[in-house]
């Protein structure tokens, strides 16, 4: 289930290898967030999304808290970790 959700909702921006499409800020590979087995930051960003504006960089990630159930968010989190 986690892989299926990642394919449909995450890979377009984060790519299968986790490099991140928009900016290096969107890189999952090597990120503290996805290397924390408790998933605290990961769940937080999935629930609320992110809107980063720093210098010339503008990077947006939509929130997923309303689109997915707790079980689905847990599945995609486990997949990413
Ligand atoms: C529209 C593009 C987009 C989609 C779709 C998207 N993200 Fe993101 N994501 C981003 C961007 C851009 C950032 C960087 C935001 C920041 O640094 O403030 C980010 C940041 C993250 C981070 C934090 C990375 C770090 O360095 O701590 C995680 C984890 C993450 N996304 C997971 C996901 C997952 C899982 C999905 C699918 C459910 C998803 N994202 C869907 C664009 C996207």
CSV table of N, CA, C and O and ligand atoms in Angstrom, one decimal:
chain,number,residue,atom,x,y,z
A,1,UNK,N,0.8,-1.2,0.0
A,1,UNK,CA,0.0,0.0,0.0
A,1,UNK,C,0.9,1.3,0.0
A,1,UNK,O,0.6,2.2,-0.7
A,2,UNK,N,1.9,1.2,0.8
A,2,UNK,CA,2.8,2.4,0.9
A,2,UNK,C,3.5,2.7,-0.5
A,2,UNK,O,3.6,3.9,-0.9
A,3,UNK,N,3.9,1.6,-1.1
A,3,UNK,CA,4.6,1.8,-2.5
A,3,UNK,C,3.6,2.4,-3.5
A,3,UNK,O,3.9,3.3,-4.3
A,4,UNK,N,2.3,1.9,-3.4
A,4,UNK,CA,1.3,2.4,-4.4
A,4,UNK,C,1.0,3.9,-4.1
A,4,UNK,O,0.9,4.7,-5.0
A,5,UNK,N,0.9,4.3,-2.9
A,5,UNK,CA,0.7,5.7,-2.5
A,5,UNK,C,1.9,6.6,-2.9
A,5,UNK,O,1.7,7.6,-3.5
A,6,UNK,N,3.1,6.1,-2.7
A,6,UNK,CA,4.3,6.8,-3.1
A,6,UNK,C,4.3,7.1,-4.6
A,6,UNK,O,4.6,8.2,-5.0
A,7,UNK,N,3.9,6.0,-5.3
A,7,UNK,CA,3.9,6.1,-6.8
A,7,UNK,C,3.0,7.2,-7.3
A,7,UNK,O,3.3,8.0,-8.1
A,8,UNK,N,1.7,7.2,-6.7
A,8,UNK,CA,0.7,8.1,-7.1
A,8,UNK,C,0.8,9.5,-6.6
A,8,UNK,O,0.5,10.4,-7.3
A,9,UNK,N,1.4,9.6,-5.4
A,9,UNK,CA,1.3,10.9,-4.7
A,9,UNK,C,2.6,11.6,-4.4
A,9,UNK,O,2.7,12.8,-4.2
A,10,UNK,N,3.7,10.9,-4.5
A,10,UNK,CA,5.0,11.4,-4.0
A,10,UNK,C,6.1,11.4,-5.1
A,10,UNK,O,6.9,12.3,-5.2
A,11,UNK,N,6.1,10.3,-5.9
A,11,UNK,CA,7.3,10.1,-6.8
A,11,UNK,C,7.4,11.2,-7.9
A,11,UNK,O,8.5,11.6,-8.3
A,12,UNK,N,6.3,11.9,-8.2
A,12,UNK,CA,6.4,12.9,-9.2
A,12,UNK,C,7.3,14.1,-8.8
A,12,UNK,O,8.0,14.7,-9.5
A,13,UNK,N,7.2,14.4,-7.5
A,13,UNK,CA,8.1,15.4,-6.9
A,13,UNK,C,9.4,14.9,-6.3
A,13,UNK,O,10.4,15.6,-6.4
A,14,UNK,N,9.3,13.8,-5.7
A,14,UNK,CA,10.5,13.3,-5.0
A,14,UNK,C,11.3,12.3,-5.7
A,14,UNK,O,12.5,12.0,-5.3
A,15,UNK,N,10.8,11.8,-6.8
A,15,UNK,CA,11.4,10.8,-7.7
A,15,UNK,C,11.7,9.5,-6.9
A,15,UNK,O,11.8,9.5,-5.7
A,16,UNK,N,11.8,8.4,-7.7
A,16,UNK,CA,12.0,7.1,-7.0
A,16,UNK,C,13.2,7.0,-6.2
A,16,UNK,O,13.3,6.3,-5.2
A,17,UNK,N,14.3,7.7,-6.7
A,17,UNK,CA,15.5,7.6,-5.9
A,17,UNK,C,15.6,8.7,-4.8
A,17,UNK,O,16.6,8.7,-4.1
A,18,UNK,N,14.6,9.4,-4.6
A,18,UNK,CA,14.5,10.4,-3.5
A,18,UNK,C,15.4,11.6,-3.7
A,18,UNK,O,15.6,12.4,-2.7
A,19,UNK,N,15.7,11.9,-4.9
A,19,UNK,CA,16.6,13.1,-5.1
A,19,UNK,C,15.8,14.4,-5.0
A,19,UNK,O,16.4,15.5,-4.7
A,20,UNK,N,14.5,14.4,-5.3
A,20,UNK,CA,13.7,15.6,-5.3
A,20,UNK,C,13.8,16.4,-6.6
A,20,UNK,O,14.9,16.6,-7.2
A,21,UNK,N,12.6,16.7,-7.1
A,21,UNK,CA,12.5,17.3,-8.5
A,21,UNK,C,12.7,18.8,-8.4
A,21,UNK,O,13.4,19.4,-9.2
A,22,UNK,N,12.1,19.5,-7.5
A,22,UNK,CA,12.0,21.0,-7.5
A,22,UNK,C,13.3,21.6,-7.0
A,22,UNK,O,13.9,22.5,-7.6
A,23,UNK,N,13.8,21.1,-5.9
A,23,UNK,CA,15.0,21.7,-5.2
A,23,UNK,C,15.6,20.6,-4.4
A,23,UNK,O,15.0,19.6,-4.1
A,24,UNK,N,16.8,20.8,-3.9
A,24,UNK,CA,17.5,19.9,-3.1
A,24,UNK,C,16.8,19.8,-1.7
A,24,UNK,O,16.9,18.8,-1.0
A,25,UNK,N,16.0,20.8,-1.4
A,25,UNK,CA,15.2,20.8,-0.1
A,25,UNK,C,14.2,19.6,-0.2
A,25,UNK,O,13.8,19.2,0.9
A,26,UNK,N,13.8,19.2,-1.3
A,26,UNK,CA,12.8,18.1,-1.5
A,26,UNK,C,13.5,16.8,-1.5
A,26,UNK,O,12.8,15.8,-1.8
A,27,UNK,N,14.8,16.7,-1.3
A,27,UNK,CA,15.5,15.4,-1.3
A,27,UNK,C,15.1,14.6,-0.1
A,27,UNK,O,15.1,15.1,1.0
A,28,UNK,N,14.7,13.4,-0.3
A,28,UNK,CA,14.4,12.5,0.8
A,28,UNK,C,15.6,11.7,1.1
A,28,UNK,O,15.8,11.3,2.3
A,29,UNK,N,16.4,11.4,0.1
A,29,UNK,CA,17.6,10.5,0.3
A,29,UNK,C,18.5,11.2,1.3
A,29,UNK,O,18.9,12.4,1.1
A,30,UNK,N,18.9,10.5,2.4
A,30,UNK,CA,19.8,11.1,3.4
A,30,UNK,C,19.2,12.1,4.3
A,30,UNK,O,19.8,12.6,5.2
A,31,UNK,N,17.9,12.3,4.2
A,31,UNK,CA,17.2,13.3,5.0
A,31,UNK,C,17.0,12.7,6.4
A,31,UNK,O,16.7,11.6,6.6
A,32,UNK,N,17.2,13.6,7.4
A,32,UNK,CA,17.0,13.2,8.8
A,32,UNK,C,15.6,12.7,9.0
A,32,UNK,O,15.3,11.7,9.7
A,33,UNK,N,14.6,13.4,8.3
A,33,UNK,CA,13.2,13.1,8.5
A,33,UNK,C,12.9,11.6,8.1
A,33,UNK,O,12.1,11.0,8.8
A,34,UNK,N,13.5,11.1,7.0
A,34,UNK,CA,13.2,9.8,6.6
A,34,UNK,C,14.1,8.7,7.2
A,34,UNK,O,14.0,7.5,6.9
A,35,UNK,N,15.1,9.2,8.0
A,35,UNK,CA,16.0,8.3,8.7
A,35,UNK,C,15.7,8.1,10.2
A,35,UNK,O,16.4,7.5,10.9
A,36,UNK,N,14.6,8.8,10.5
A,36,UNK,CA,14.1,8.7,11.9
A,36,UNK,C,13.0,7.6,12.0
A,36,UNK,O,11.9,7.8,11.5
A,37,UNK,N,13.3,6.4,12.6
A,37,UNK,CA,12.3,5.4,12.6
A,37,UNK,C,11.0,5.7,13.3
A,37,UNK,O,10.0,5.1,13.1
A,38,UNK,N,11.0,6.8,14.1
A,38,UNK,CA,9.7,7.1,14.8
A,38,UNK,C,8.8,7.9,13.8
A,38,UNK,O,7.6,8.0,14.1
A,39,UNK,N,9.4,8.5,12.8
A,39,UNK,CA,8.6,9.2,11.8
A,39,UNK,C,7.9,10.5,12.2
A,39,UNK,O,7.0,10.9,11.6
A,40,UNK,N,8.4,11.1,13.3
A,40,UNK,CA,7.7,12.2,13.8
A,40,UNK,C,7.6,13.4,12.8
A,40,UNK,O,6.5,13.9,12.6
A,41,UNK,N,8.8,13.8,12.3
A,41,UNK,CA,8.7,14.9,11.3
A,41,UNK,C,8.0,14.5,10.0
A,41,UNK,O,7.3,15.3,9.4
A,42,UNK,N,8.2,13.3,9.7
A,42,UNK,CA,7.6,12.8,8.4
A,42,UNK,C,6.0,12.9,8.5
A,42,UNK,O,5.4,13.4,7.6
A,43,UNK,N,5.4,12.4,9.6
A,43,UNK,CA,4.0,12.5,9.7
A,43,UNK,C,3.6,13.9,9.7
A,43,UNK,O,2.6,14.3,9.1
A,44,UNK,N,4.4,14.8,10.4
A,44,UNK,CA,4.0,16.2,10.5
A,44,UNK,C,3.9,16.8,9.1
A,44,UNK,O,3.0,17.5,8.8
A,45,UNK,N,4.9,16.6,8.2
A,45,UNK,CA,4.9,17.2,6.9
A,45,UNK,C,3.8,16.6,6.0
A,45,UNK,O,3.2,17.3,5.2
A,46,UNK,N,3.5,15.3,6.2
A,46,UNK,CA,2.4,14.7,5.5
A,46,UNK,C,1.1,15.3,5.9
A,46,UNK,O,0.2,15.6,5.0
A,47,UNK,N,0.9,15.6,7.1
A,47,UNK,CA,-0.4,16.2,7.6
A,47,UNK,C,-0.5,17.7,7.1
A,47,UNK,O,-1.6,18.1,6.7
A,48,UNK,N,0.6,18.4,7.2
A,48,UNK,CA,0.4,19.9,7.0
A,48,UNK,C,1.0,20.4,5.7
A,48,UNK,O,0.8,21.5,5.3
A,49,UNK,N,1.8,19.6,5.0
A,49,UNK,CA,2.5,20.0,3.8
A,49,UNK,C,3.6,21.0,4.2
A,49,UNK,O,4.0,21.2,5.3
A,50,UNK,N,4.2,21.7,3.1
A,50,UNK,CA,5.3,22.6,3.4
A,50,UNK,C,5.2,23.7,2.3
A,50,UNK,O,4.8,23.4,1.1
A,51,UNK,N,5.5,24.9,2.7
A,51,UNK,CA,5.6,26.0,1.7
A,51,UNK,C,6.8,26.8,2.0
A,51,UNK,O,6.8,27.6,2.9
A,52,UNK,N,7.9,26.4,1.3
A,52,UNK,CA,9.2,27.0,1.6
A,52,UNK,C,9.4,28.2,0.7
A,52,UNK,O,9.4,28.1,-0.5
A,53,UNK,N,9.7,29.4,1.4
A,53,UNK,CA,10.1,30.5,0.6
A,53,UNK,C,11.4,31.0,1.2
A,53,UNK,O,11.4,31.5,2.3
A,54,UNK,N,12.5,30.9,0.5
A,54,UNK,CA,13.8,31.3,1.0
A,54,UNK,C,14.6,31.8,-0.2
A,54,UNK,O,15.0,31.1,-1.1
A,55,UNK,N,14.9,33.1,-0.1
A,55,UNK,CA,15.6,33.7,-1.3
A,55,UNK,C,14.8,33.5,-2.5
A,55,UNK,O,13.7,33.8,-2.6
A,56,UNK,N,15.5,33.0,-3.6
A,56,UNK,CA,14.8,32.8,-4.8
A,56,UNK,C,14.0,31.5,-4.9
A,56,UNK,O,13.3,31.1,-5.8
A,57,UNK,N,14.2,30.6,-3.8
A,57,UNK,CA,13.6,29.3,-3.8
A,57,UNK,C,12.2,29.4,-3.4
A,57,UNK,O,11.9,30.0,-2.3
A,58,UNK,N,11.3,28.8,-4.1
A,58,UNK,CA,9.9,28.6,-3.7
A,58,UNK,C,9.6,27.2,-3.9
A,58,UNK,O,9.6,26.7,-5.1
A,59,UNK,N,9.3,26.4,-2.9
A,59,UNK,CA,9.0,25.0,-3.0
A,59,UNK,C,7.8,24.7,-2.2
A,59,UNK,O,7.7,25.0,-1.0
A,60,UNK,N,6.9,24.0,-2.8
A,60,UNK,CA,5.6,23.7,-2.2
A,60,UNK,C,5.3,22.2,-2.2
A,60,UNK,O,5.5,21.5,-3.2
A,61,UNK,N,4.8,21.8,-1.1
A,61,UNK,CA,4.3,20.4,-1.0
A,61,UNK,C,2.9,20.5,-0.3
A,61,UNK,O,2.7,21.1,0.7
A,62,UNK,N,1.9,19.8,-1.0
A,62,UNK,CA,0.6,19.9,-0.5
A,62,UNK,C,0.4,19.1,0.8
A,62,UNK,O,1.2,18.1,1.0
A,63,UNK,N,-0.6,19.4,1.6
A,63,UNK,CA,-0.8,18.6,2.8
A,63,UNK,C,-1.6,17.3,2.3
A,63,UNK,O,-2.4,17.4,1.4
A,64,UNK,N,-1.4,16.2,3.0
A,64,UNK,CA,-2.1,15.0,2.7
A,64,UNK,C,-3.0,14.5,3.8
A,64,UNK,O,-3.6,13.4,3.6
A,65,UNK,N,-3.1,15.3,4.8
A,65,UNK,CA,-3.9,14.8,6.0
A,65,UNK,C,-5.4,14.6,5.7
A,65,UNK,O,-6.0,13.7,6.3
A,66,UNK,N,-6.0,15.3,4.7
A,66,UNK,CA,-7.4,15.1,4.4
A,66,UNK,C,-7.6,14.1,3.4
A,66,UNK,O,-8.7,13.5,3.3
A,67,UNK,N,-6.6,13.8,2.5
A,67,UNK,CA,-6.8,12.9,1.4
A,67,UNK,C,-6.6,11.5,1.8
A,67,UNK,O,-7.1,10.6,1.1
A,68,UNK,N,-5.9,11.2,2.8
A,68,UNK,CA,-5.6,9.8,3.2
A,68,UNK,C,-5.9,9.5,4.6
A,68,UNK,O,-5.9,10.4,5.5
A,69,UNK,N,-6.3,8.2,4.9
A,69,UNK,CA,-6.6,7.8,6.2
A,69,UNK,C,-5.3,7.6,7.0
A,69,UNK,O,-4.2,7.6,6.4
A,70,UNK,N,-5.4,7.5,8.3
A,70,UNK,CA,-4.2,7.3,9.2
A,70,UNK,C,-3.5,6.0,8.7
A,70,UNK,O,-2.2,6.0,8.7
A,71,UNK,N,-4.2,5.0,8.4
A,71,UNK,CA,-3.6,3.7,7.9
A,71,UNK,C,-2.7,3.9,6.6
A,71,UNK,O,-1.6,3.4,6.5
A,72,UNK,N,-3.3,4.7,5.7
A,72,UNK,CA,-2.6,5.0,4.5
A,72,UNK,C,-1.3,5.8,4.7
A,72,UNK,O,-0.3,5.6,4.1
A,73,UNK,N,-1.5,6.9,5.6
A,73,UNK,CA,-0.3,7.7,5.9
A,73,UNK,C,0.8,6.9,6.6
A,73,UNK,O,2.0,7.1,6.4
A,74,UNK,N,0.4,6.0,7.5
A,74,UNK,CA,1.3,5.1,8.1
A,74,UNK,C,2.0,4.2,7.1
A,74,UNK,O,3.3,4.0,7.1
A,75,UNK,N,1.3,3.7,6.1
A,75,UNK,CA,1.9,2.8,5.1
A,75,UNK,C,2.9,3.6,4.2
A,75,UNK,O,4.0,3.1,4.0
A,76,UNK,N,2.5,4.8,3.8
A,76,UNK,CA,3.5,5.5,2.9
A,76,UNK,C,4.7,5.9,3.8
A,76,UNK,O,5.8,6.0,3.3
A,77,UNK,N,4.5,6.2,5.1
A,77,UNK,CA,5.6,6.6,5.9
A,77,UNK,C,6.5,5.5,6.1
A,77,UNK,O,7.8,5.6,6.0
A,78,UNK,N,6.0,4.3,6.4
A,78,UNK,CA,6.9,3.1,6.5
A,78,UNK,C,7.6,2.8,5.2
A,78,UNK,O,8.8,2.5,5.3
A,79,UNK,N,6.9,3.0,4.1
A,79,UNK,CA,7.6,2.8,2.8
A,79,UNK,C,8.8,3.7,2.6
A,79,UNK,O,9.9,3.3,2.3
A,80,UNK,N,8.6,5.0,2.9
A,80,UNK,CA,9.6,6.0,2.7
A,80,UNK,C,10.8,5.8,3.7
A,80,UNK,O,11.9,5.9,3.3
A,81,UNK,N,10.5,5.4,4.9
A,81,UNK,CA,11.5,5.2,5.9
A,81,UNK,C,12.3,3.9,5.5
A,81,UNK,O,13.5,3.9,5.6
B,1,LIG,C1,4.1,19.0,-5.4
B,1,LIG,C2,5.4,18.3,-5.1
B,1,LIG,C3,5.4,17.4,-3.9
B,1,LIG,C4,4.6,16.3,-3.6
B,1,LIG,C5,3.5,15.8,-4.5
B,1,LIG,C6,5.1,15.7,-2.4
B,1,LIG,N1,6.1,16.5,-1.9
B,1,LIG,FE1,7.2,16.1,-0.2
B,1,LIG,N2,8.2,17.8,-0.5
B,1,LIG,C7,8.1,18.7,-1.6
B,1,LIG,C8,9.0,19.8,-1.4
B,1,LIG,C9,9.2,21.0,-2.4
B,1,LIG,C10,9.6,19.6,-0.1
B,1,LIG,C11,10.6,20.6,0.6
B,1,LIG,C12,9.9,21.5,1.5
B,1,LIG,C13,10.7,22.3,2.5
B,1,LIG,O1,11.9,22.0,2.6
B,1,LIG,O2,10.1,23.1,3.2
B,1,LIG,C14,9.1,18.4,0.4
B,1,LIG,C15,9.5,17.8,1.6
B,1,LIG,C16,9.2,16.5,2.0
B,1,LIG,C17,9.8,15.9,3.1
B,1,LIG,C18,10.8,16.5,4.1
B,1,LIG,C19,12.2,16.3,3.5
B,1,LIG,C20,13.3,16.7,4.5
B,1,LIG,O3,14.4,17.1,4.1
B,1,LIG,O4,13.1,16.7,5.7
B,1,LIG,C21,9.3,14.6,3.2
B,1,LIG,C22,9.6,13.6,4.2
B,1,LIG,C23,8.3,14.5,2.1
B,1,LIG,N3,8.4,15.7,1.4
B,1,LIG,C24,7.6,13.4,1.8
B,1,LIG,C25,6.6,13.3,0.9
B,1,LIG,C26,5.7,12.2,0.7
B,1,LIG,C27,5.8,10.9,1.5
B,1,LIG,C28,4.9,12.5,-0.3
B,1,LIG,C29,3.7,11.7,-0.9
B,1,LIG,C30,2.6,11.4,0.1
B,1,LIG,C31,5.2,13.9,-0.8
B,1,LIG,N4,6.3,14.3,0.0
B,1,LIG,C32,4.6,14.6,-1.8
B,1,LIG,C33,7.3,18.5,-2.7
B,1,LIG,C34,6.3,17.5,-2.8
